[in-house]
Every structure is written in C-alpha cells, then in structure tokens.
C-alpha angles and dihedrals in degrees: 000000000000110000105126094032089056087054094053091044089053090049093050097050088044090056091046101039113026148268087090116162093230097057133266117018123236091259094049092053092046093051088050097053121101106234092233085071100056101080097029114131119223122200088225096054134059092203137059123223091252092053089050088052089052091049088057088049092050091056090050088049088049090052092046089051094049093047083054091054097247097156090181104058114112137166095226105143132065086239095052088051106038105013132232132280090265097063097031095056127116087240091060099043097111088052092048093049088051093049086053094053092042092052093048088049092052091044091053096044092054091047092051087055089060137068132221094279086075089075096064093047117104114245105251109264097006137089099239134072127244090260090066097043093045098046086041090060089056090051093045096052090052093050095049089045088060090053088049089055092053092050092048107094 
C-alpha cells in the first residue's frame, strides 16, 4: 500500500514543479532567473544561487544513493555539498538545471517502486528513517528557495 508515500511524492513534485501553497516552485523560480544572476556573489551570502541549486541536487543524490542501499555514501566535503566553480558557473547553468531535473526524476522513479513500509526503514548508514529524509528534502527545498529569492535582485 502506498498512501503516505504518494502524499510525499506529490509534495516533492509540488515544491519542485509547481502549484505549491507557498508560491512559486523551485523550477518556476529557476526558469524565471536571468543567467547573469546565478553565479553572482553577494556580500551578505556565502553561497550563489547556482551553489544553492547544486546543494539541492546533492541531497537528491544522497536520497537516491540511500534508496539504492549505499551505506557508504556521504556528503562530507564542500564540493560534494555545494559543487565546484566548474559546475556552478553561469556557463554551466543549463546543464545544472538539467541535472536538477534528472535527479528529481530519478528520485521520484525510485519512490514509485516502493510502498509505505519504506518510510519506517532506517536510511542506510544513518540514525533516521526515510520519512524524516524525504520530508526533510521538502523542507530543505523550501528553505533554500527563500534564500534564492533573497539573492534574486
């Protein structure tokens, strides 16, 4: 049975693709951004918009690896978490947006193969369950979407 997991999948897609209660989705904002803004540094933020997007991708990769039972996968470096200058550059923006869409699609595909019992399973190598990880990704996306709004001039 997949009642709760279907709700989580729907919420992950809503925050990502659109029709979110809080306003524009991550994709809607990204598609509205001028590429000149994505790697711009601000004195009030350690991160650029592109780095924030890479960070959202990184946590999707984390969830994908954990759904594939990779106990050893971690985001333990700055580059693993925030990307390097090559991938977070203005020149690479279209590829970064595509990587974001691809990791979202893969995450949803893997979740659609599961049922609600997944939610009580502990994430391999972690102290929390998949319910906490997946709902955390939604919260994480919304939090960083707010940061992107602040960086968008």
